[in-house]
Coordinates of C-alpha atoms and ligand atoms in Angstrom, one line a residue:
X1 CA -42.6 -13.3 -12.6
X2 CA -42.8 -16.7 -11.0
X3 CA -44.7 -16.8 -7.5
X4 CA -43.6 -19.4 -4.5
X5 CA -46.4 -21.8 -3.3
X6 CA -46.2 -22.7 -0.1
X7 CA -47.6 -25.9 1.1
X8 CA -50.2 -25.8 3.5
X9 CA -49.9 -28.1 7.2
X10 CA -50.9 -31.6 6.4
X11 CA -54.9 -32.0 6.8
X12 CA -57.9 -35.0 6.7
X13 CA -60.2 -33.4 4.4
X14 CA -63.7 -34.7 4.8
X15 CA -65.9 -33.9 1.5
X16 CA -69.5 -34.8 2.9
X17 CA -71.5 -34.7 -0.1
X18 CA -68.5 -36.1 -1.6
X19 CA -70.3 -37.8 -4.6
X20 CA -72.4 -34.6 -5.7
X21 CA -72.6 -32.3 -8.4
X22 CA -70.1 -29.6 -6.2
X23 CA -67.9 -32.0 -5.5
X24 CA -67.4 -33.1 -8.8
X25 CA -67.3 -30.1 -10.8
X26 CA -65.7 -27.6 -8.3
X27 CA -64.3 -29.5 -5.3
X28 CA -62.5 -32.2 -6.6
X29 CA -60.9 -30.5 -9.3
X30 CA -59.9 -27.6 -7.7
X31 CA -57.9 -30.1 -4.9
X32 CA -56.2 -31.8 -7.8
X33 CA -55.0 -28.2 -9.1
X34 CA -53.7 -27.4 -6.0
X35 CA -51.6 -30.4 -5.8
X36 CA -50.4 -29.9 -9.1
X37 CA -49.3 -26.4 -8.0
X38 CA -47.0 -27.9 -5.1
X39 CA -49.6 -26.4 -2.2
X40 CA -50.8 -29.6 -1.1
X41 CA -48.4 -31.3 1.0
X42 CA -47.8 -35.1 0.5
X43 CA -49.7 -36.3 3.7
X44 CA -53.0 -34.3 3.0
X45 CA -55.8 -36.9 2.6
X46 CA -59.3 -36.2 1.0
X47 CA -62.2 -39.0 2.3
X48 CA -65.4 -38.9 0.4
X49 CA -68.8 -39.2 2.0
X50 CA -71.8 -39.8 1.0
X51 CA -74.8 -42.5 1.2
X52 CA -73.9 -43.9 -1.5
X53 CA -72.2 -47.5 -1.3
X54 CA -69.0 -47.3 -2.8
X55 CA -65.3 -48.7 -2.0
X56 CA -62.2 -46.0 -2.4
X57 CA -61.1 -47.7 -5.6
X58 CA -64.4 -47.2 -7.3
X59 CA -64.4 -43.0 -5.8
X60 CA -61.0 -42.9 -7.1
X61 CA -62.3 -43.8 -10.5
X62 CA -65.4 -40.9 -9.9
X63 CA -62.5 -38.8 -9.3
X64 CA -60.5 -39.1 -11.9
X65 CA -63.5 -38.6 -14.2
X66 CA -64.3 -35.2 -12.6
X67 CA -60.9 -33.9 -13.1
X68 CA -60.5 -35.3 -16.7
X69 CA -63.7 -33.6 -16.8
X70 CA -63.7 -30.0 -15.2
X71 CA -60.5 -29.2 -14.1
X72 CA -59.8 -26.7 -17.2
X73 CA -57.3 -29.2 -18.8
X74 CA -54.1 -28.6 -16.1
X75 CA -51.5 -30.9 -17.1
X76 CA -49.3 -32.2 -15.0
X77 CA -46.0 -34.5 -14.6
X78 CA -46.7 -38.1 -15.8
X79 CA -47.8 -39.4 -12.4
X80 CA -48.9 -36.7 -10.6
X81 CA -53.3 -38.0 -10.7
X82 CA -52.0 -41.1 -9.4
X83 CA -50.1 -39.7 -6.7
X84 CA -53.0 -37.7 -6.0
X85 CA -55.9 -40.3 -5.8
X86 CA -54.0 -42.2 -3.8
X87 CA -54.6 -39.4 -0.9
X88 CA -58.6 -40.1 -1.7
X89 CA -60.8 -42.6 0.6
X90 CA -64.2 -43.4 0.5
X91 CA -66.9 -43.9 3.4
X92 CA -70.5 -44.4 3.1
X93 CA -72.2 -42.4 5.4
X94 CA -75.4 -41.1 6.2
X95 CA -75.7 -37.7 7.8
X96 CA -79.2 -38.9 9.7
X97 CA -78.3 -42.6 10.8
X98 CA -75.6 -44.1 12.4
X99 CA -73.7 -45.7 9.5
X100 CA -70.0 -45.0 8.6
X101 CA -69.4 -42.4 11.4
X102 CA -67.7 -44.9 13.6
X103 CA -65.2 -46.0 10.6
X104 CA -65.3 -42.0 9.8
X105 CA -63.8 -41.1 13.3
X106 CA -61.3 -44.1 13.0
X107 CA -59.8 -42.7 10.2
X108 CA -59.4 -39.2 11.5
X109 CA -55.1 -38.6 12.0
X110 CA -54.6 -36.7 15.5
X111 CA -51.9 -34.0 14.9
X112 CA -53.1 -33.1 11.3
X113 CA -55.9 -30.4 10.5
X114 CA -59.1 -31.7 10.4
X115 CA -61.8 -30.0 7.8
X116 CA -65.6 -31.2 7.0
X117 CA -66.4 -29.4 4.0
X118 CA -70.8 -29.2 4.2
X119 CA -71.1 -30.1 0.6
X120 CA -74.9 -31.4 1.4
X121 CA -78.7 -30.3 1.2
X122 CA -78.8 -27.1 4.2
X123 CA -81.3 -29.3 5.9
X124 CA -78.3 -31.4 6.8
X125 CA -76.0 -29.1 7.9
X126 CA -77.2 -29.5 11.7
X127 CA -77.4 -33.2 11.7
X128 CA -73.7 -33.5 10.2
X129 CA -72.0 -30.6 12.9
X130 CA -73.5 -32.6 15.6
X131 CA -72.7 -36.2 14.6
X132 CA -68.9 -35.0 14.2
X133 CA -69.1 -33.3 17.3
X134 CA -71.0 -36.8 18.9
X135 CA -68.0 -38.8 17.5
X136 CA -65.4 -36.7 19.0
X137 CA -64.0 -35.6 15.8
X138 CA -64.5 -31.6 17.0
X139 CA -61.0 -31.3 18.0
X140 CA -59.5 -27.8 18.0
X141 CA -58.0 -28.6 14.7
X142 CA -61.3 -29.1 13.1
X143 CA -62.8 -26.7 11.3
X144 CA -66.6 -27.0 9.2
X145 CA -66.8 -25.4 6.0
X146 CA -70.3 -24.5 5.0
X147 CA -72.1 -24.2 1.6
X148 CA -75.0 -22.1 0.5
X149 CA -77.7 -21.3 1.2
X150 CA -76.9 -20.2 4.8
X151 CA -80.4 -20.0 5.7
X152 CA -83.6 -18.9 4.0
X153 CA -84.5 -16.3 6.1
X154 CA -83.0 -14.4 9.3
X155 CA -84.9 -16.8 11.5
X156 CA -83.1 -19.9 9.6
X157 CA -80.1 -18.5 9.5
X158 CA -79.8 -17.7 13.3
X159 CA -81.4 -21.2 14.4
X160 CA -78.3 -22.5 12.0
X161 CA -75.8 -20.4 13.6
X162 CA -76.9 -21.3 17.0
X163 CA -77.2 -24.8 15.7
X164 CA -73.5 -24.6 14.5
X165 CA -72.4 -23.0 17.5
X166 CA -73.4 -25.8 19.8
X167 CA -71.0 -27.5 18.5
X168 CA -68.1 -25.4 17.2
X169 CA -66.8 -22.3 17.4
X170 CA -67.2 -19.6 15.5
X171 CA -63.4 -19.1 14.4
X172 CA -63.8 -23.3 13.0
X173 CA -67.1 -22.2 11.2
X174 CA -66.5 -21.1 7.5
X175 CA -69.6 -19.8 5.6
X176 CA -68.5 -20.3 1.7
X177 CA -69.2 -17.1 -0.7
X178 CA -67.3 -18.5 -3.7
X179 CA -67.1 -14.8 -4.9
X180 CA -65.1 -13.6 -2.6
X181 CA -62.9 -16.4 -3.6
X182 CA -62.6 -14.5 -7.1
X183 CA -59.1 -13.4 -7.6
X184 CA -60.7 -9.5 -8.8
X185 CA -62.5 -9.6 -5.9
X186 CA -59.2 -9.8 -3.5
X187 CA -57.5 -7.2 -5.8
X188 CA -60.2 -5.0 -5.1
X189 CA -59.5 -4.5 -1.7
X190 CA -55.6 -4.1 -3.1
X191 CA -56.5 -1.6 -5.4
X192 CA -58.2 0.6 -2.8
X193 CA -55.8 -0.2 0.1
X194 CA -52.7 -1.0 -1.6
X195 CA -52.7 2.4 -3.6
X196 CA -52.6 6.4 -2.6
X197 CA -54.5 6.6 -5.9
X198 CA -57.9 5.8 -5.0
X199 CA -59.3 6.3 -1.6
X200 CA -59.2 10.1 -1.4
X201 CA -61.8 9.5 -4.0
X202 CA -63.6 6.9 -2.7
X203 CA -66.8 9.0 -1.3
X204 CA -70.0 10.4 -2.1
X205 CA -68.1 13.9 -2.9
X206 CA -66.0 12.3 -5.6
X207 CA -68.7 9.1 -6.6
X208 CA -71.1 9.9 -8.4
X209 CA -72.9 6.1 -8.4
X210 CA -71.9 2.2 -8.4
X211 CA -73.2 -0.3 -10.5
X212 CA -73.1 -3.7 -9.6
X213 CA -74.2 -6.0 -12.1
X214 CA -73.8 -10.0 -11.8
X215 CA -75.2 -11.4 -15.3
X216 CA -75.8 -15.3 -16.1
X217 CA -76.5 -16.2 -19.8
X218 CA -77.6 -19.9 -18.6
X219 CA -81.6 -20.3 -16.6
X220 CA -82.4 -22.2 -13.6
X221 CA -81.2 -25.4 -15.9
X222 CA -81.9 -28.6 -13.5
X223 CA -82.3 -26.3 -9.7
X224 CA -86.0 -25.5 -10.4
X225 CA -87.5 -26.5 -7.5
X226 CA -84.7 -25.4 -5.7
X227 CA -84.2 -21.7 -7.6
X228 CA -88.4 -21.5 -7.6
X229 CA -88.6 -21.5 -3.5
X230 CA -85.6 -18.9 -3.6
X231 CA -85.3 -16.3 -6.4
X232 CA -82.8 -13.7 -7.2
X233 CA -83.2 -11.9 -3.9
X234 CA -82.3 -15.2 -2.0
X235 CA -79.7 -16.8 -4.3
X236 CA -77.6 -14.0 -4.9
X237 CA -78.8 -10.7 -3.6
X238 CA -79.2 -11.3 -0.4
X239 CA -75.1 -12.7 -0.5
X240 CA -73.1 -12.4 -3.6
X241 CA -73.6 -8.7 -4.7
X242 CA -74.6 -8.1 -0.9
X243 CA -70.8 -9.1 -0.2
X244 CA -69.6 -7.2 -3.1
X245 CA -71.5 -4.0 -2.2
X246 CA -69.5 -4.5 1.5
X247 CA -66.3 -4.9 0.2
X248 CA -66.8 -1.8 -2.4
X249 CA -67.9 0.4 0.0
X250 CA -66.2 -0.7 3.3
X251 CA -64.4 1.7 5.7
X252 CA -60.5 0.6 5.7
X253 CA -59.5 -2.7 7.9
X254 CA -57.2 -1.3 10.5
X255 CA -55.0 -4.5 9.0
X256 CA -55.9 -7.4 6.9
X257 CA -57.0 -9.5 9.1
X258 CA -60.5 -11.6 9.4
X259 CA -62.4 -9.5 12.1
X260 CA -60.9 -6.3 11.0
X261 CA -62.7 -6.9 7.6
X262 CA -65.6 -8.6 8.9
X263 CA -66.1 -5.7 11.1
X264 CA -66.2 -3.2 8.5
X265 CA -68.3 -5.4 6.5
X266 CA -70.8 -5.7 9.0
X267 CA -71.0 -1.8 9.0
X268 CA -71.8 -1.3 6.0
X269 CA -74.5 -3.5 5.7
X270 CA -75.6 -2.4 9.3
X271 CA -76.4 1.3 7.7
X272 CA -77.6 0.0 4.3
X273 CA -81.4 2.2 4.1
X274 CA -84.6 0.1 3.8
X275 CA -84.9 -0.1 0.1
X276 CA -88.3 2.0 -1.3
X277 CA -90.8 -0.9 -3.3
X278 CA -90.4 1.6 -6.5
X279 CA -86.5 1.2 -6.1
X280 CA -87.2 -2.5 -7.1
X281 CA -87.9 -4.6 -10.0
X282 CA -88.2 -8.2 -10.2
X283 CA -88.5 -9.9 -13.3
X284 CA -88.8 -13.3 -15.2
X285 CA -87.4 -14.5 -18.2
X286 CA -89.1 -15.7 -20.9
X287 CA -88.8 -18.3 -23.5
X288 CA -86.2 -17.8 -26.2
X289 CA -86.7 -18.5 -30.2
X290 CA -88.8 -22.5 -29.1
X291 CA -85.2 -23.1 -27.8
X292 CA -84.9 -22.5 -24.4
X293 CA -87.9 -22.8 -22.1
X294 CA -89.7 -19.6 -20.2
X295 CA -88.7 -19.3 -16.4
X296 CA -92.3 -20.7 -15.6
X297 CA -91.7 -24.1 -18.2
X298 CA -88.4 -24.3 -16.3
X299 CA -89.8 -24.6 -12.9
X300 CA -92.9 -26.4 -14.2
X301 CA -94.8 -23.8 -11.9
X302 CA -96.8 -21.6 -14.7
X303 CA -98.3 -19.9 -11.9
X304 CA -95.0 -18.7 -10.5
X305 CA -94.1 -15.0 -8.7
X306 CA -90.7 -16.0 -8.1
X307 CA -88.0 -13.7 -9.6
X308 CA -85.4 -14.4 -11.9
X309 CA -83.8 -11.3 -12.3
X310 CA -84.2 -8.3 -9.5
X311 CA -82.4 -4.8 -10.0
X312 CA -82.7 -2.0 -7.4
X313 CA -81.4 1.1 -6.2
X314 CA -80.3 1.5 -2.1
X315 CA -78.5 4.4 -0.3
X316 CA -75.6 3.4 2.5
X317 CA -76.5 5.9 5.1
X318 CA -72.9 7.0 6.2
X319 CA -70.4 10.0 6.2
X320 CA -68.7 8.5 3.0
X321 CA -71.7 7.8 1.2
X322 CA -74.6 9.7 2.2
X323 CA -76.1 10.5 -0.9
X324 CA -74.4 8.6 -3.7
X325 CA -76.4 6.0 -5.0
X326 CA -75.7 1.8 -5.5
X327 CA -77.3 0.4 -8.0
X328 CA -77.6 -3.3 -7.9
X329 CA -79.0 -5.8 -10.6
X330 CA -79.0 -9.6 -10.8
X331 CA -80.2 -11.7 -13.6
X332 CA -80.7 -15.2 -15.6
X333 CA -81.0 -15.6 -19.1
X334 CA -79.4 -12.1 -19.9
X335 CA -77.4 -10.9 -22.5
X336 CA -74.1 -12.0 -21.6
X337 CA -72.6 -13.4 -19.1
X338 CA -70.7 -10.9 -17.2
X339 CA -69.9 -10.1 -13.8
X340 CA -68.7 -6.2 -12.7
X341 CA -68.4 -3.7 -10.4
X342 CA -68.8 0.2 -12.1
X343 CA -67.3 3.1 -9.8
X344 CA -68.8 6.3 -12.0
X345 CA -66.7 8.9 -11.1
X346 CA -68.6 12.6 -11.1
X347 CA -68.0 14.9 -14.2
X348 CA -65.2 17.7 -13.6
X349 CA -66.8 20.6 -12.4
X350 CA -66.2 23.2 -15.1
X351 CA -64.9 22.3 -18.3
X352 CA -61.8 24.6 -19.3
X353 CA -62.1 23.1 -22.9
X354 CA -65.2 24.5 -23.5
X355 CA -68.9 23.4 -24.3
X356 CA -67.8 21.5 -27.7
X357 CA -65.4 19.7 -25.4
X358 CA -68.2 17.8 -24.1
X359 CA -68.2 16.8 -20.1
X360 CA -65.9 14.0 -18.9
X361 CA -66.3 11.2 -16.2
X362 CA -63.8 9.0 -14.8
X363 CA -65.2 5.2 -14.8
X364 CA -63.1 2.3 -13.2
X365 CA -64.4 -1.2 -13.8
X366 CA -63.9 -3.9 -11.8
X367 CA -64.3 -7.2 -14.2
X368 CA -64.9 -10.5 -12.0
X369 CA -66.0 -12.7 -15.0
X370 CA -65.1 -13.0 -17.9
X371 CA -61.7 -11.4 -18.3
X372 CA -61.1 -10.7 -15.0
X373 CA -59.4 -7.4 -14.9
X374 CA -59.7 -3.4 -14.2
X375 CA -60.0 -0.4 -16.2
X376 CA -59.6 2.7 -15.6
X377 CA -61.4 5.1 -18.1
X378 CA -59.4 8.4 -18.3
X379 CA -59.7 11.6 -21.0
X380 CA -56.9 12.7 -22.9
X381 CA -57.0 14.8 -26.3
X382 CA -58.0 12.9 -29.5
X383 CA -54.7 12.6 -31.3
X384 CA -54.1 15.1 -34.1
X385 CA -54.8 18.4 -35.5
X386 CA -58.0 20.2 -35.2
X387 CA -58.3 21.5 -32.3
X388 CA -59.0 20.5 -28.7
X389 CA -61.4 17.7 -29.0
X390 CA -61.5 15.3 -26.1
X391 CA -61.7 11.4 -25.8
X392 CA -62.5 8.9 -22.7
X393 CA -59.8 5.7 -23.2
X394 CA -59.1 2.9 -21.1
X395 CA -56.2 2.2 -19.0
X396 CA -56.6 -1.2 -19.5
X397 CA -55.7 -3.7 -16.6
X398 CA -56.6 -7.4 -18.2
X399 CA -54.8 -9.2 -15.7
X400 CA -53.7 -12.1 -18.7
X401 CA -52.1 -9.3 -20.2
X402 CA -50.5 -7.6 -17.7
X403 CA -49.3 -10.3 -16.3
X404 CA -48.7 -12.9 -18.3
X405 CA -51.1 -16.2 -19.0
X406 CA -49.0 -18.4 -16.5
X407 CA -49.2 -15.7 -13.7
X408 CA -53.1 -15.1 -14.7
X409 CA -54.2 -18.6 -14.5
X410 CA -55.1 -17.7 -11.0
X411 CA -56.6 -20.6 -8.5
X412 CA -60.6 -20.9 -9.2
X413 CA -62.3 -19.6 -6.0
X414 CA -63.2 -22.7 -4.6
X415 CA -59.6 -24.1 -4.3
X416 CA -57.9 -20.8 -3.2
X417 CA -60.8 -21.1 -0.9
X418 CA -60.3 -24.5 0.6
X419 CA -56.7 -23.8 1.0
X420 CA -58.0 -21.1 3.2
X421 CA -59.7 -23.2 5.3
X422 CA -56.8 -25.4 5.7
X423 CA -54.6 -22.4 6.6
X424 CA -57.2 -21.3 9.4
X425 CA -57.8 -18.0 7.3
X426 CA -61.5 -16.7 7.7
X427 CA -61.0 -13.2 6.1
X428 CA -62.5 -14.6 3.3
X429 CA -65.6 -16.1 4.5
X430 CA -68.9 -15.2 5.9
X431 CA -69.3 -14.3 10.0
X432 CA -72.7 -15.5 11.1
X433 CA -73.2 -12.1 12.4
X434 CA -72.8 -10.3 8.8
X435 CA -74.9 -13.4 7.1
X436 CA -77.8 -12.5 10.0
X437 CA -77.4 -8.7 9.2
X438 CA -77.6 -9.2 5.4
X439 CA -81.2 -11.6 6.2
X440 CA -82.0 -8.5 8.5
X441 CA -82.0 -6.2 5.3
X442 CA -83.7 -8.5 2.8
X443 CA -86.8 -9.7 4.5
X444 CA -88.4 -6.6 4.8
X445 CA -87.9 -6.5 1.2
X446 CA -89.0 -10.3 -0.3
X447 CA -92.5 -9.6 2.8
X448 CA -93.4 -6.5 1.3
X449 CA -93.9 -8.6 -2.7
X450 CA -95.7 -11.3 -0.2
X451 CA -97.9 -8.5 0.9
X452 CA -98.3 -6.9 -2.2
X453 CA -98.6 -10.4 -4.2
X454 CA -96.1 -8.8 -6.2
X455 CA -95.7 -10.0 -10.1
X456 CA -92.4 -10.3 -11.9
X457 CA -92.0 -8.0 -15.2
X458 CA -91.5 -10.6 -18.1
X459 CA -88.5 -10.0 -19.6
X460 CA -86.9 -11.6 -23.1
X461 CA -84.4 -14.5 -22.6
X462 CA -81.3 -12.4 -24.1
X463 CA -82.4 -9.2 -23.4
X464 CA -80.6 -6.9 -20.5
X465 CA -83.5 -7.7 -18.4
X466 CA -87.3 -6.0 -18.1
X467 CA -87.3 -2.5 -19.3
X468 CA -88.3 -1.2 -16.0
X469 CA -85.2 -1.8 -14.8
X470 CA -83.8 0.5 -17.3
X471 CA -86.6 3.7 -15.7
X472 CA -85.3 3.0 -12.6
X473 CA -81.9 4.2 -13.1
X474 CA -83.3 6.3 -16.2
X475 CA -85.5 8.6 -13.8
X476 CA -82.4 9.3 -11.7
X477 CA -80.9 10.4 -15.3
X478 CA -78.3 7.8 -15.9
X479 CA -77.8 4.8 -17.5
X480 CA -77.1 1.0 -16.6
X481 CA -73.5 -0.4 -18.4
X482 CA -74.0 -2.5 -21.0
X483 CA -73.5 -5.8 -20.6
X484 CA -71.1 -7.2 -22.4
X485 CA -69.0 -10.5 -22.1
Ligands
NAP1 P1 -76.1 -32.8 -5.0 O1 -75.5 -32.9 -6.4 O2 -77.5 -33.1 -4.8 O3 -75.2 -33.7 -4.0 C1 -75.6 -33.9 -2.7 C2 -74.6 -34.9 -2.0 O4 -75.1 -35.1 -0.7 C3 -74.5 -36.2 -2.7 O5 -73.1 -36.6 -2.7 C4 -75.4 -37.1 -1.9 O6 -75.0 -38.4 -2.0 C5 -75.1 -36.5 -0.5 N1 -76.2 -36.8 0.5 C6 -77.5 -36.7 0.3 N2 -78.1 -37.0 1.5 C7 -77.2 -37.5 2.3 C8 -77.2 -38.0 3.7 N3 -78.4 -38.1 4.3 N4 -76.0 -38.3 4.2 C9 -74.9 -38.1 3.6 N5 -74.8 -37.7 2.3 C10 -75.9 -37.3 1.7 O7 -75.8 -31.3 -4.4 P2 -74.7 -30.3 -4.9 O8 -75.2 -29.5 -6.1 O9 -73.4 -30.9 -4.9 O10 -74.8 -29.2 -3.7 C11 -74.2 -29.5 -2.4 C12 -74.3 -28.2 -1.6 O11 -73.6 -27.2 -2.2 C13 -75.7 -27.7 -1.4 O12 -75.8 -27.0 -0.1 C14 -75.8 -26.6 -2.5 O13 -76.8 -25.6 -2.1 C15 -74.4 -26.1 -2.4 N6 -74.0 -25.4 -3.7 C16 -73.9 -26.1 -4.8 C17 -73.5 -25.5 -6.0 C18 -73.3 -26.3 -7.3 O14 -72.8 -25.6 -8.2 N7 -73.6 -27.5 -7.3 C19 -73.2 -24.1 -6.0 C20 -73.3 -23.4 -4.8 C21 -73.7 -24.1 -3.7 P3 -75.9 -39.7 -1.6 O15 -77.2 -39.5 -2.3 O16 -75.1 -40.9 -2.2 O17 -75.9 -39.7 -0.2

């Protein structure tokens, strides 16, 4: 099974931020994989910007070093980096002043698509949408492609929406969520669109719960500061496994089209229930064995009620789901690392097998990371003699196996993402509308610990998080997954 790339129009990429950490680990690379893949046509141009003083020989050299570096070791024809740095300029710019815009806008091709990805501090984002706009590059070609954090709060996030929408439109404004980038994430909405199979199930008659579980092995590592005024609920509640949750539990797009799913999106978070302060925990991690440091050592804040891992329980107050429960739980320093989204199916209602039989429950698991895949778990007869005994097995899906490593090495998220950009596709990224409504739900949530002067539960580093995460499901009689890389 071989499939056909097609080139995207020719485009002027601007990478402000250009010299950063994303640029260099995700950005970069991921451009250079799609041009090894034949997507990038041979006029597309990528122009670096940052403070920074640097000529477009020496970013050219950065580069190359982040792709030697982080772009998963893709080879390609003798040649081919050349080729490709050659489409890579360098301006020094500053996003406040008034240097390098002028020679910024000169460089701009008329005719081509024009994209400013946002790779910069939020506090910048303003300043850069309105210097573009200033410089007449905001031509109906270009497009702004925005990074997280969108916002810290609802009222942050809707003064940067109607920042943003001084100056551009909403259809050129593209609010990044690498997740939904992830190539499971997509083939979620295929499985329950694309098959018969599924949707007549897809409801609170049929569902028994959802877990959603998004677990990082690695701590706040050099973001302290950063991670310390945010917390779970802000870094990825509030977005990542909010955008999961949508996509899980959404009504069906009348077609696949960006405000079809946006729209149902929106609705679900729109009738998400206030979630109950004993539906919550927050926790923090602790230190691990003298190797690692505690959450508090990390963010040099021993005083600290931020939260590094937060699990709760919400209802989506709808015909389809009224009464079936989402779990959600988010963490650093756990286990494993291990993204996945759980459908528990309910038990049959009457087992025909009798009570030795035991009571069976369909599960289908939606892996994002590692080993992206689905499974569907199924009960058939143990094999053999002895009678009727009964056994759940998986219908594995592991996409590498099924279909094949070269077919599985799929684009990272941030590349198939960019490409998106370029193609003028939003159906992949945020609407300001759905980022406001998702703010809308969580700051109830964060002002009610303000109130309370809430305390995270400790939790072990390497540990599934703080054990009253494991009551909260526990009193409702289940049981989180494990997780498991
Ligand atoms: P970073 O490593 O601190 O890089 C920031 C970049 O902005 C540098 O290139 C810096 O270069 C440039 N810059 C700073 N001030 C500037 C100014 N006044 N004018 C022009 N350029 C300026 O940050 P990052 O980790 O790459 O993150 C960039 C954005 O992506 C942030 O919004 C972050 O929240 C988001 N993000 C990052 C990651 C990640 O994995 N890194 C993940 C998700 C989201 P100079 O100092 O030379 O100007």
């Amino acid at each position: 099974m071989v499939s056909r790339v097609i080139p995207v129009d020719p485009f002027d990429l601007v990478i402000f931020g250009g010299t950063g950490d994303l640029a260099q680990r995700k950005i970069l690379p991921g451009l250079f994989r799609r041009y090894c893949s034949g997507q990038m046509p041979v006029d597309a141009r990528i122009i670096g910007a940052a403070r920074s003083e640097h000529d477009s020989a020496e970013y050219r050299a950065f580069a190359a070093q982040a792709i030697r570096e982080f772009s998963g070791g893709r080879r390609c024809e003798d040649g081919t980096l050349d080729d490709f740095l050659n489409r890579l300029e360098y301006v020094t710019i500053d996003a406040r002043g008034t240097d390098g815009w002028e020679q910024l806008a000169s460089l701009m091709r008329d005719g081509v698509v024009r994209a400013f990805y946002f790779s910069v501090a939020p506090a910048l984002f303003g300043d850069l949408a309105q210097r573009i706009h200033e410089h007449g590059m905001a031509t109906e070609e270009s497009r702004i492609v925005v990074e997280k954090p969108f916002g810290h709060d609802l009222a942050s996030a809707r003064a940067l929406n109607r920042t943003l929408a001084t100056h551009f439109d909403e259809s050129q404004i593209y609010r990044i969520d690498h997740y939904l980038g992830k190539e499971t994430v997509q083939n979620l909405m295929a499985v329950r669109f694309g098959n018969m199979l599924f949707e007549p199930l897809w409801n609170s008659q049929y569902v028994d719960h959802i877990q959603i579980t998004v677990a990082e092995t690695v701590g706040v590592g050099g973001r302290g500061e950063y991670y310390d005024k945010s917390g779970a609920m802000r870094d990825m509640m509030q977005n990542h496994l909010m955008q999961l949750l949508c996509l899980i539990a959404m009504e069906p797009p009348a077609k696949f089209d960006p405000d079809a799913v946006r729209d149902e999106k929106l609705k679900v978070i729109r009738a998400l229930d206030p979630v109950l302060p004993h539906h919550i925990v927050r926790g923090q991690y602790g230190a691990q064995d003298g190797e690692h440091p505690s959450y508090r050592e990390a963010v040099g804040n021993p005083r600290t009620r931020t939260e590094s891992y937060i699990a709760l329980k919400t209802h989506i107050s709808n015909w389809r789901w009224a009464g079936t429960p989402f779990y959600l739980r988010t963490g650093k320093r756990l286990k494993a690392r291990s993204s996945v989204i759980n459908v528990l199916f309910k038990d049959t209602p009457h087992s025909i097998f009798g009570e030795e039989a035991g009571r069976h429950a369909n599960l289908l698991t939606i892996r994002l990371q590692p080993n992206e895949g689905i499974t569907l778990q199924v009960t058939i007869k143990e094999p053999g003699p002895g009678g009727m005994r009964l056994i759940d097995v998986p219908l594995d899906m592991t996409f590498s196996d099924a279909l094949g490593p070269e077919e599985a090495d799929f684009p990272d998220a941030y590349e198939r993402l960019i490409m998106d950009v370029i193609r003028g596709n939003q159906t992949l990224f945020m609407r300001g509308d759905e980022v406001e409504a998702a703010w809308a739900w969580t700051d109830p949530i964060i002002a009610g610990w303000e109130a309370r002067n809430d305390v995270p539960k400790p939790y072990d580093s390497g540990s599934a998080g703080p054990t009253d995460a494991e009551m909260l499901i526990q009193r409702d009689n289940r049981n989180w997954r494990g997780i498991t890389p």
